[in-house]
Every structure is written in structure tokens, then in C-alpha cells.
Amino acid sequence: LRYAAAAICKNITRKRSDRRKSASLQRKIVLSLALKEEPAPSPKELCVRLDLQSCGHLRSVDEELYKSLSERYRIRLSKERDCTRSLIEGCLQKAKLRWRNIEHDTGWSRAKIHQYFPDLYEKAKAICKEGRDNESKSDLNAVGGHVRHAVEQLLASGIQPSTENVHRAVPKGPYLSRICVVRILRKIRQEELLATT
């Protein structure tokens, strides 16, 4: 092809090179603007914005910007965890404490609290005497209602209720992980299938 149309090939190569440079510049601009954002975006959020597959690709856009953004995000996480610890410590001072109160106030599940604050988890476990199964069942029923409402809203807006769209639409809180949304959507589809048969 280069022998048959050398001039055209050179033109295509130049245009592709210009396009890559332009895309690289745009990505650097996006990262520079992200440095000013509050709260600091996570590397995963930035990968989605820039349509990159991994944080390794994000690093290749600009090493220094990536390091600065990563450090800001680390500080953000540290502050958020300190805040959550304070919230849990405040909850532990309340009378008739329940796990659902702690999870509601913090937005964290007890499994996550156990992972990051094992000392506070043990204190809460000693105070909260209610059965975990009953609490979990009640919370999961509420989550099911949130997911069904989100599906109805998306359909009414002409948007496909995919797992990602529904997960974005439901309020964030305990038991509202992506896996939980997948399970509830599967249950809804099974119910619809039974209704049509």
C-alpha cells in the first residue's frame, strides 16, 4: 500500500500522530482539572472519565500528575475513615444501640466496619444484642424496594435498566453492593418470566 499510494499513507500517518497527540493533551488537561476537585476523585473514576482500562494506563498519561492525584485520594480516604471512626464512636455512646443504626449513620456494612475498625466492631458487637439474620433480612427487603424503584424510574426515562445503571441510581448504603443489585435484578427477571408463563 505504501508503494501504491505513498503520499496518502504519509498523510494518514501524520493525521493519526496528530490525533494521538491531541488525545494525550486532552487527558493531561482532564487530570490537571481533577487536581482541583473536592473531594479528590479516585484513580478508578479517572480511568472511566478518560476511557482507560487500568491505572497503569492512567500513569502513562502523566507520571507526576498521577502521583499527585493518588496522594490526594489517599488523604481523602484517610479523612473519610477518621470521620467514620468518629461516627461509630458517637453511635457507641447511644442507648439501645442497633447495628442498623450504625450502618445507617456511617453508610458502612458491619463487614466493612470489621475490616477497618476491628476494635470498634468488637465493642459494637458486645452492645448490639439483636439477631443478625433478622436485621439483615429487613435491610435486604428495603434494598429490594430501592432496586425495583430504580428500575421503574429508568424504564420511565427510556433508559435500559442494566446492572451499572441501576447501581448508580439506587441510594448508597449497606447491602447495596453491585453483587446485591445483580441478585435482585435476577430475581425480578425470574418473577417476570413466571408471570408471562
Short mmCIF file of N, CA and C in Angstrom, two decimals, residues 6-150:
data_model
loop_
_atom_site.label_atom_id
_atom_site.label_comp_id
_atom_site.label_asym_id
_atom_site.label_seq_id
_atom_site.Cartn_x
_atom_site.Cartn_y
_atom_site.Cartn_z
N ALA A 6 2.02 6.23 -1.69
CA ALA A 6 2.95 6.71 -0.66
C ALA A 6 2.48 8.01 -0.03
N ALA A 7 1.99 8.94 -0.85
CA ALA A 7 1.58 10.25 -0.34
C ALA A 7 0.37 10.12 0.60
N ILE A 8 -0.58 9.26 0.21
CA ILE A 8 -1.79 9.07 1.03
C ILE A 8 -1.41 8.43 2.37
N CYS A 9 -0.50 7.44 2.32
CA CYS A 9 -0.07 6.77 3.56
C CYS A 9 0.61 7.75 4.51
N LYS A 10 1.45 8.64 3.97
CA LYS A 10 2.11 9.63 4.81
C LYS A 10 1.09 10.56 5.46
N ASN A 11 0.09 10.92 4.68
CA ASN A 11 -0.96 11.81 5.18
C ASN A 11 -1.74 11.15 6.31
N ILE A 12 -2.06 9.87 6.13
CA ILE A 12 -2.79 9.11 7.16
C ILE A 12 -1.95 8.99 8.43
N THR A 13 -0.66 8.68 8.26
CA THR A 13 0.24 8.54 9.41
C THR A 13 0.35 9.84 10.19
N ARG A 14 0.45 10.94 9.46
CA ARG A 14 0.55 12.26 10.11
C ARG A 14 -0.72 12.57 10.89
N LYS A 15 -1.88 12.29 10.27
CA LYS A 15 -3.15 12.57 10.94
C LYS A 15 -3.33 11.73 12.20
N ARG A 16 -2.92 10.47 12.12
CA ARG A 16 -3.02 9.59 13.29
C ARG A 16 -2.12 10.08 14.42
N SER A 17 -0.92 10.53 14.04
CA SER A 17 0.02 11.05 15.03
C SER A 17 -0.54 12.31 15.69
N ASP A 18 -1.12 13.19 14.88
CA ASP A 18 -1.72 14.41 15.42
C ASP A 18 -2.88 14.08 16.35
N ARG A 19 -3.67 13.08 15.98
CA ARG A 19 -4.82 12.70 16.78
C ARG A 19 -4.38 12.14 18.14
N ARG A 20 -3.30 11.33 18.12
CA ARG A 20 -2.78 10.78 19.37
C ARG A 20 -2.26 11.89 20.28
N LYS A 21 -1.53 12.86 19.70
CA LYS A 21 -1.01 13.98 20.49
C LYS A 21 -2.14 14.80 21.09
N SER A 22 -3.19 15.02 20.29
CA SER A 22 -4.34 15.79 20.77
C SER A 22 -5.04 15.05 21.91
N ALA A 23 -5.21 13.73 21.77
CA ALA A 23 -5.87 12.93 22.81
C ALA A 23 -5.04 12.94 24.09
N SER A 24 -3.72 12.84 23.95
CA SER A 24 -2.83 12.86 25.11
C SER A 24 -2.90 14.20 25.84
N LEU A 25 -2.95 15.29 25.06
CA LEU A 25 -3.05 16.63 25.64
C LEU A 25 -4.37 16.78 26.40
N GLN A 26 -5.47 16.29 25.80
CA GLN A 26 -6.78 16.38 26.44
C GLN A 26 -6.80 15.61 27.75
N ARG A 27 -6.16 14.46 27.78
CA ARG A 27 -6.12 13.66 29.01
C ARG A 27 -5.33 14.37 30.10
N LYS A 28 -4.24 15.01 29.71
CA LYS A 28 -3.45 15.77 30.69
C LYS A 28 -4.26 16.93 31.26
N ILE A 29 -5.07 17.56 30.41
CA ILE A 29 -5.92 18.67 30.86
C ILE A 29 -6.96 18.16 31.87
N VAL A 30 -7.56 17.01 31.57
CA VAL A 30 -8.54 16.41 32.48
C VAL A 30 -7.91 16.11 33.84
N LEU A 31 -6.70 15.54 33.82
CA LEU A 31 -6.00 15.23 35.07
C LEU A 31 -5.64 16.50 35.84
N SER A 32 -5.24 17.53 35.13
CA SER A 32 -4.90 18.80 35.78
C SER A 32 -6.13 19.40 36.47
N LEU A 33 -7.27 19.35 35.80
CA LEU A 33 -8.51 19.87 36.39
C LEU A 33 -8.95 19.03 37.59
N ALA A 34 -8.70 17.72 37.51
CA ALA A 34 -9.08 16.82 38.61
C ALA A 34 -8.31 17.14 39.88
N LEU A 35 -7.11 17.71 39.74
CA LEU A 35 -6.31 18.08 40.91
C LEU A 35 -7.01 19.13 41.77
N LYS A 36 -7.91 19.91 41.16
CA LYS A 36 -8.59 20.99 41.87
C LYS A 36 -9.93 20.55 42.44
N GLU A 37 -10.34 19.33 42.14
CA GLU A 37 -11.66 18.85 42.58
C GLU A 37 -11.68 18.51 44.06
N GLU A 38 -12.85 18.75 44.67
CA GLU A 38 -13.11 18.34 46.05
C GLU A 38 -14.45 17.62 46.09
N PRO A 39 -14.52 16.40 46.58
CA PRO A 39 -13.40 15.59 47.05
C PRO A 39 -12.56 15.06 45.89
N ALA A 40 -11.36 14.65 46.19
CA ALA A 40 -10.45 14.15 45.16
C ALA A 40 -11.02 12.89 44.52
N PRO A 41 -11.05 12.82 43.18
CA PRO A 41 -11.57 11.61 42.51
C PRO A 41 -10.60 10.44 42.67
N SER A 42 -11.15 9.25 42.65
CA SER A 42 -10.32 8.05 42.75
C SER A 42 -9.69 7.74 41.40
N PRO A 43 -8.58 6.98 41.39
CA PRO A 43 -7.98 6.57 40.10
C PRO A 43 -8.98 5.82 39.22
N LYS A 44 -9.85 5.02 39.81
CA LYS A 44 -10.85 4.29 39.01
C LYS A 44 -11.81 5.25 38.33
N GLU A 45 -12.25 6.29 39.06
CA GLU A 45 -13.13 7.29 38.48
C GLU A 45 -12.46 7.96 37.28
N LEU A 46 -11.18 8.29 37.43
CA LEU A 46 -10.45 8.96 36.36
C LEU A 46 -10.28 8.04 35.14
N CYS A 47 -10.08 6.75 35.39
CA CYS A 47 -9.98 5.80 34.28
C CYS A 47 -11.27 5.77 33.47
N VAL A 48 -12.41 5.85 34.16
CA VAL A 48 -13.71 5.86 33.48
C VAL A 48 -13.84 7.13 32.65
N ARG A 49 -13.48 8.27 33.23
CA ARG A 49 -13.58 9.54 32.52
C ARG A 49 -12.74 9.55 31.24
N LEU A 50 -11.54 8.98 31.35
CA LEU A 50 -10.61 9.02 30.22
C LEU A 50 -10.72 7.79 29.32
N ASP A 51 -11.66 6.90 29.66
CA ASP A 51 -11.86 5.68 28.88
C ASP A 51 -10.58 4.86 28.80
N LEU A 52 -9.94 4.71 29.95
CA LEU A 52 -8.71 3.91 30.05
C LEU A 52 -9.03 2.61 30.79
N GLN A 53 -8.29 1.57 30.47
CA GLN A 53 -8.61 0.25 31.01
C GLN A 53 -8.05 0.01 32.41
N SER A 54 -6.96 0.68 32.77
CA SER A 54 -6.35 0.42 34.08
C SER A 54 -5.60 1.65 34.58
N CYS A 55 -5.24 1.58 35.87
CA CYS A 55 -4.47 2.68 36.46
C CYS A 55 -3.07 2.77 35.85
N GLY A 56 -2.58 1.66 35.31
CA GLY A 56 -1.29 1.67 34.63
C GLY A 56 -1.32 2.59 33.41
N HIS A 57 -2.44 2.54 32.67
CA HIS A 57 -2.60 3.44 31.52
C HIS A 57 -2.73 4.89 32.00
N LEU A 58 -3.39 5.06 33.16
CA LEU A 58 -3.54 6.40 33.71
C LEU A 58 -2.17 6.98 34.07
N ARG A 59 -1.33 6.16 34.63
CA ARG A 59 0.03 6.59 34.99
C ARG A 59 0.82 7.03 33.76
N SER A 60 0.59 6.35 32.64
CA SER A 60 1.35 6.65 31.42
C SER A 60 0.96 8.00 30.81
N VAL A 61 -0.21 8.53 31.18
CA VAL A 61 -0.62 9.85 30.66
C VAL A 61 0.32 10.92 31.18
N ASP A 62 0.55 10.92 32.50
CA ASP A 62 1.48 11.87 33.11
C ASP A 62 1.85 11.35 34.49
N GLU A 63 3.06 10.91 34.65
CA GLU A 63 3.51 10.28 35.90
C GLU A 63 3.35 11.19 37.11
N GLU A 64 3.76 12.45 36.98
CA GLU A 64 3.71 13.38 38.12
C GLU A 64 2.28 13.71 38.51
N LEU A 65 1.43 13.95 37.51
CA LEU A 65 0.02 14.22 37.80
C LEU A 65 -0.63 13.02 38.48
N TYR A 66 -0.29 11.83 38.00
CA TYR A 66 -0.86 10.60 38.58
C TYR A 66 -0.46 10.47 40.05
N LYS A 67 0.82 10.74 40.36
CA LYS A 67 1.29 10.64 41.75
C LYS A 67 0.57 11.66 42.64
N SER A 68 0.40 12.88 42.13
CA SER A 68 -0.27 13.92 42.92
C SER A 68 -1.73 13.56 43.18
N LEU A 69 -2.40 13.05 42.15
CA LEU A 69 -3.80 12.66 42.29
C LEU A 69 -3.95 11.47 43.25
N SER A 70 -3.05 10.52 43.15
CA SER A 70 -3.09 9.35 44.03
C SER A 70 -2.89 9.75 45.49
N GLU A 71 -1.98 10.70 45.71
CA GLU A 71 -1.72 11.16 47.07
C GLU A 71 -2.94 11.90 47.63
N ARG A 72 -3.57 12.74 46.81
CA ARG A 72 -4.77 13.46 47.25
C ARG A 72 -5.89 12.48 47.57
N TYR A 73 -6.02 11.43 46.77
CA TYR A 73 -7.07 10.44 47.03
C TYR A 73 -6.77 9.66 48.31
N ARG A 74 -5.49 9.36 48.56
CA ARG A 74 -5.11 8.66 49.79
C ARG A 74 -5.47 9.51 51.01
N ILE A 75 -5.22 10.81 50.92
CA ILE A 75 -5.57 11.72 52.02
C ILE A 75 -7.08 11.77 52.21
N ARG A 76 -7.82 11.78 51.09
CA ARG A 76 -9.29 11.78 51.16
C ARG A 76 -9.80 10.54 51.90
N LEU A 77 -9.27 9.37 51.54
CA LEU A 77 -9.69 8.12 52.18
C LEU A 77 -9.37 8.15 53.68
N SER A 78 -8.20 8.66 54.02
CA SER A 78 -7.79 8.74 55.42
C SER A 78 -8.75 9.61 56.21
N LYS A 79 -9.12 10.76 55.65
CA LYS A 79 -10.05 11.67 56.33
C LYS A 79 -11.43 11.03 56.47
N GLU A 80 -11.89 10.35 55.41
CA GLU A 80 -13.20 9.71 55.45
C GLU A 80 -13.24 8.60 56.51
N ARG A 81 -12.14 7.85 56.62
CA ARG A 81 -12.11 6.79 57.63
C ARG A 81 -12.06 7.37 59.05
N ASP A 82 -11.32 8.47 59.21
CA ASP A 82 -11.30 9.14 60.52
C ASP A 82 -12.70 9.62 60.89
N CYS A 83 -13.40 10.16 59.90
CA CYS A 83 -14.76 10.65 60.12
C CYS A 83 -15.69 9.49 60.49
N THR A 84 -15.55 8.37 59.77
CA THR A 84 -16.38 7.20 60.05
C THR A 84 -16.10 6.65 61.44
N ARG A 85 -14.83 6.63 61.83
CA ARG A 85 -14.47 6.17 63.19
C ARG A 85 -15.16 7.04 64.24
N SER A 86 -15.15 8.36 64.01
CA SER A 86 -15.81 9.28 64.95
C SER A 86 -17.30 9.02 65.02
N LEU A 87 -17.90 8.75 63.86
CA LEU A 87 -19.34 8.46 63.82
C LEU A 87 -19.67 7.20 64.62
N ILE A 88 -18.85 6.17 64.42
CA ILE A 88 -19.09 4.90 65.15
C ILE A 88 -18.91 5.11 66.64
N GLU A 89 -17.86 5.84 67.01
CA GLU A 89 -17.63 6.11 68.44
C GLU A 89 -18.80 6.88 69.04
N GLY A 90 -19.39 7.78 68.25
CA GLY A 90 -20.57 8.51 68.72
C GLY A 90 -21.77 7.58 68.88
N CYS A 91 -21.92 6.66 67.92
CA CYS A 91 -23.03 5.69 67.99
C CYS A 91 -22.91 4.82 69.24
N LEU A 92 -21.68 4.46 69.60
CA LEU A 92 -21.47 3.57 70.74
C LEU A 92 -21.89 4.20 72.07
N GLN A 93 -22.07 5.52 72.07
CA GLN A 93 -22.48 6.21 73.29
C GLN A 93 -24.00 6.26 73.44
N LYS A 94 -24.72 5.86 72.39
CA LYS A 94 -26.19 5.95 72.41
C LYS A 94 -26.81 4.77 73.15
N ALA A 95 -27.98 5.02 73.72
CA ALA A 95 -28.72 3.95 74.40
C ALA A 95 -29.47 3.11 73.37
N LYS A 96 -29.70 1.85 73.68
CA LYS A 96 -30.43 0.92 72.83
C LYS A 96 -29.86 0.90 71.40
N LEU A 97 -28.57 0.76 71.31
CA LEU A 97 -27.90 0.78 70.01
C LEU A 97 -28.20 -0.47 69.21
N ARG A 98 -28.40 -0.29 67.91
CA ARG A 98 -28.63 -1.42 67.00
C ARG A 98 -27.64 -1.32 65.84
N TRP A 99 -27.32 -2.47 65.26
CA TRP A 99 -26.42 -2.47 64.11
C TRP A 99 -26.96 -1.61 62.98
N ARG A 100 -28.25 -1.67 62.77
CA ARG A 100 -28.82 -0.91 61.65
C ARG A 100 -28.61 0.60 61.83
N ASN A 101 -28.59 1.06 63.10
CA ASN A 101 -28.33 2.48 63.35
C ASN A 101 -26.90 2.84 62.95
N ILE A 102 -25.95 1.98 63.32
CA ILE A 102 -24.55 2.23 62.96
C ILE A 102 -24.38 2.22 61.45
N GLU A 103 -24.96 1.22 60.79
CA GLU A 103 -24.83 1.10 59.33
C GLU A 103 -25.51 2.26 58.62
N HIS A 104 -26.64 2.70 59.14
CA HIS A 104 -27.35 3.83 58.53
C HIS A 104 -26.56 5.12 58.67
N ASP A 105 -26.02 5.36 59.86
CA ASP A 105 -25.29 6.61 60.12
C ASP A 105 -23.97 6.69 59.37
N THR A 106 -23.32 5.54 59.18
CA THR A 106 -22.00 5.54 58.53
C THR A 106 -22.05 5.21 57.05
N GLY A 107 -23.10 4.49 56.62
CA GLY A 107 -23.16 4.03 55.23
C GLY A 107 -22.26 2.82 55.01
N TRP A 108 -21.73 2.25 56.08
CA TRP A 108 -20.85 1.08 56.00
C TRP A 108 -21.58 -0.16 56.49
N SER A 109 -21.31 -1.31 55.87
CA SER A 109 -21.83 -2.57 56.37
C SER A 109 -20.99 -3.01 57.56
N ARG A 110 -21.53 -3.92 58.38
CA ARG A 110 -20.76 -4.37 59.54
C ARG A 110 -19.51 -5.14 59.12
N ALA A 111 -19.56 -5.78 57.94
CA ALA A 111 -18.37 -6.49 57.44
C ALA A 111 -17.23 -5.51 57.16
N LYS A 112 -17.59 -4.35 56.60
CA LYS A 112 -16.57 -3.34 56.30
C LYS A 112 -16.04 -2.71 57.59
N ILE A 113 -16.94 -2.52 58.56
CA ILE A 113 -16.51 -1.98 59.86
C ILE A 113 -15.54 -2.96 60.51
N HIS A 114 -15.86 -4.25 60.41
CA HIS A 114 -14.99 -5.29 60.97
C HIS A 114 -13.62 -5.26 60.31
N GLN A 115 -13.59 -5.00 59.00
CA GLN A 115 -12.32 -4.99 58.26
C GLN A 115 -11.44 -3.81 58.65
N TYR A 116 -12.02 -2.61 58.78
CA TYR A 116 -11.21 -1.42 59.00
C TYR A 116 -11.10 -1.01 60.48
N PHE A 117 -12.13 -1.34 61.27
CA PHE A 117 -12.11 -0.96 62.68
C PHE A 117 -12.48 -2.16 63.56
N PRO A 118 -11.60 -3.17 63.62
CA PRO A 118 -11.92 -4.37 64.40
C PRO A 118 -12.18 -4.08 65.88
N ASP A 119 -11.50 -3.07 66.44
CA ASP A 119 -11.70 -2.73 67.85
C ASP A 119 -13.11 -2.19 68.09
N LEU A 120 -13.57 -1.29 67.20
CA LEU A 120 -14.92 -0.74 67.35
C LEU A 120 -15.98 -1.79 67.02
N TYR A 121 -15.65 -2.68 66.10
CA TYR A 121 -16.58 -3.76 65.76
C TYR A 121 -16.87 -4.63 66.98
N GLU A 122 -15.82 -4.98 67.71
CA GLU A 122 -15.99 -5.83 68.90
C GLU A 122 -16.81 -5.12 69.96
N LYS A 123 -16.60 -3.81 70.12
CA LYS A 123 -17.38 -3.04 71.10
C LYS A 123 -18.85 -3.00 70.70
N ALA A 124 -19.10 -2.76 69.39
CA ALA A 124 -20.48 -2.71 68.90
C ALA A 124 -21.15 -4.07 69.01
N LYS A 125 -20.39 -5.10 68.73
CA LYS A 125 -20.92 -6.47 68.80
C LYS A 125 -21.36 -6.81 70.23
N ALA A 126 -20.61 -6.33 71.20
CA ALA A 126 -20.95 -6.59 72.60
C ALA A 126 -22.19 -5.82 73.03
N ILE A 127 -22.41 -4.65 72.41
CA ILE A 127 -23.55 -3.80 72.78
C ILE A 127 -24.82 -4.20 72.04
N CYS A 128 -24.68 -4.46 70.75
CA CYS A 128 -25.84 -4.78 69.91
C CYS A 128 -26.20 -6.25 70.07
N LYS A 129 -27.34 -6.51 70.67
CA LYS A 129 -27.71 -7.89 71.00
C LYS A 129 -28.69 -8.51 70.02
N GLU A 130 -29.23 -7.70 69.08
CA GLU A 130 -30.26 -8.24 68.20
C GLU A 130 -29.68 -9.29 67.25
N GLY A 131 -30.53 -10.17 66.79
CA GLY A 131 -30.10 -11.21 65.86
C GLY A 131 -29.72 -10.64 64.52
N ARG A 132 -28.58 -11.05 64.02
CA ARG A 132 -28.09 -10.53 62.74
C ARG A 132 -28.99 -10.93 61.59
N ASP A 133 -29.52 -12.15 61.61
CA ASP A 133 -30.32 -12.62 60.49
C ASP A 133 -31.57 -11.78 60.31
N ASN A 134 -32.24 -11.44 61.42
CA ASN A 134 -33.46 -10.63 61.32
C ASN A 134 -33.15 -9.24 60.80
N GLU A 135 -32.06 -8.65 61.28
CA GLU A 135 -31.66 -7.32 60.83
C GLU A 135 -31.31 -7.34 59.34
N SER A 136 -30.54 -8.35 58.93
CA SER A 136 -30.12 -8.44 57.54
C SER A 136 -31.33 -8.61 56.62
N LYS A 137 -32.28 -9.45 57.04
CA LYS A 137 -33.47 -9.69 56.21
C LYS A 137 -34.26 -8.42 56.01
N SER A 138 -34.42 -7.63 57.08
CA SER A 138 -35.14 -6.37 57.00
C SER A 138 -34.45 -5.40 56.06
N ASP A 139 -33.12 -5.29 56.20
CA ASP A 139 -32.36 -4.38 55.34
C ASP A 139 -32.40 -4.82 53.88
N LEU A 140 -32.30 -6.12 53.63
CA LEU A 140 -32.33 -6.63 52.26
C LEU A 140 -33.68 -6.40 51.60
N ASN A 141 -34.76 -6.47 52.38
CA ASN A 141 -36.09 -6.17 51.85
C ASN A 141 -36.17 -4.71 51.41
N ALA A 142 -35.58 -3.83 52.22
CA ALA A 142 -35.56 -2.40 51.87
C ALA A 142 -34.75 -2.16 50.60
N VAL A 143 -33.63 -2.87 50.48
CA VAL A 143 -32.78 -2.75 49.29
C VAL A 143 -33.55 -3.20 48.05
N GLY A 144 -34.30 -4.30 48.18
CA GLY A 144 -35.12 -4.78 47.06
C GLY A 144 -36.08 -3.71 46.57
N GLY A 145 -36.66 -2.98 47.52
CA GLY A 145 -37.57 -1.89 47.16
C GLY A 145 -36.85 -0.78 46.42
N HIS A 146 -35.63 -0.44 46.86
CA HIS A 146 -34.83 0.60 46.19
C HIS A 146 -34.52 0.20 44.75
N VAL A 147 -34.13 -1.07 44.57
CA VAL A 147 -33.76 -1.55 43.23
C VAL A 147 -34.97 -1.54 42.30
N ARG A 148 -36.12 -2.02 42.79
CA ARG A 148 -37.33 -2.04 41.96
C ARG A 148 -37.76 -0.64 41.56
N HIS A 149 -37.64 0.29 42.52
CA HIS A 149 -37.99 1.68 42.21
C HIS A 149 -37.05 2.26 41.15
N ALA A 150 -35.75 1.95 41.29
CA ALA A 150 -34.76 2.45 40.32
C ALA A 150 -35.05 1.90 38.92
#
